Amino acid sequence: DARVTQTPRHKVTEMGQEVTMRCQPILGHNTVFWYRQTMMQGLELLAYFRNRAPLDDSGMPKDRFSAEMPDATLATLKIQPSEPRDSAVYFCASGLAPGNTGELFFGEGSRLTVL
Amino acid sequence: AQSVTQPDIHITVSEGASLELRCNYSYGATPYLFWYVQSPGQGLQLLLKYFSGDTLVQGIKGFEAEFKRSQSSFNLRKPSVHWSDAAEYFCAVAARGAQKLVFGQGTRLTINP
């Protein structure tokens, strides 16, 4: 059963600490998206990649966030240093382009709490 | 810029009743349109999508949606809801040929027994 896998599912950390979230996209998918979900802002696109190249990271605070795809099976989102306002659920999604335009497959999310 | 409006933050319906969730979009040309569902503690799952052609599209779990160009709307419907339909529903748009999705704020659906 193909699915997007995210780790960790839950993370509690203290302000100032580094946080790394990982995502394994569905095998064969060539686009990867990072979304952040909060009650106030809803679902916000942070960054996305196609064929491992970053296409858009305009939604990401550049001073503390970074996103990479070291290889086709791993995407990472790093926050350094973390702040309480970063508390949210971070979703990774993958898809196939061109082709199933817009049909994204979401992971179960990483719930981050920064104290 | 693309935007999606879901006017209803929270809707409660009785089990067996019909359902309509509203979605309006703002975009220069007809975008691709989607409805996703999120169960508690889960990621989002695609219910249905509209690219072109027949303006009434069928999706999974008995849902359908109708695209109305004149109203810039893409409302989601189900004739008879089940308790398992309780979830959050998101309308989304993407520019034609693109995969980047812009989501509405979501509508939380509660089902009364």
CSV table of C-alpha atoms in Angstrom, one decimal, chain A residues 3 9 20 27 30 34-35 43 45 52 58 75 77 81 87 92 98 102 108 110 113:
chain,number,residue,atom,x,y,z
A,3,ARG,CA,1.8,6.0,1.2
A,9,ARG,CA,4.6,12.0,14.1
A,20,THR,CA,14.2,18.2,11.5
A,27,LEU,CA,8.0,5.7,-4.8
A,30,ASN,CA,8.5,13.3,-8.6
A,34,TRP,CA,5.6,20.8,2.5
A,35,TYR,CA,2.5,22.4,4.0
A,43,LEU,CA,-3.0,25.1,5.2
A,45,LEU,CA,2.4,26.0,1.3
A,52,ARG,CA,14.4,17.1,-6.4
A,58,SER,CA,8.4,31.7,-1.1
A,75,ALA,CA,12.7,15.2,1.8
A,77,LEU,CA,12.3,20.3,6.5
A,81,PRO,CA,16.2,27.9,15.8
A,87,SER,CA,4.0,25.1,16.6
A,92,CYS,CA,4.4,16.4,3.4
A,98,PRO,CA,3.0,15.9,-15.5
A,102,GLY,CA,-3.2,18.4,-8.5
A,108,GLU,CA,-0.2,11.9,8.3
A,110,SER,CA,4.3,15.8,12.0
A,113,THR,CA,5.1,21.8,19.7
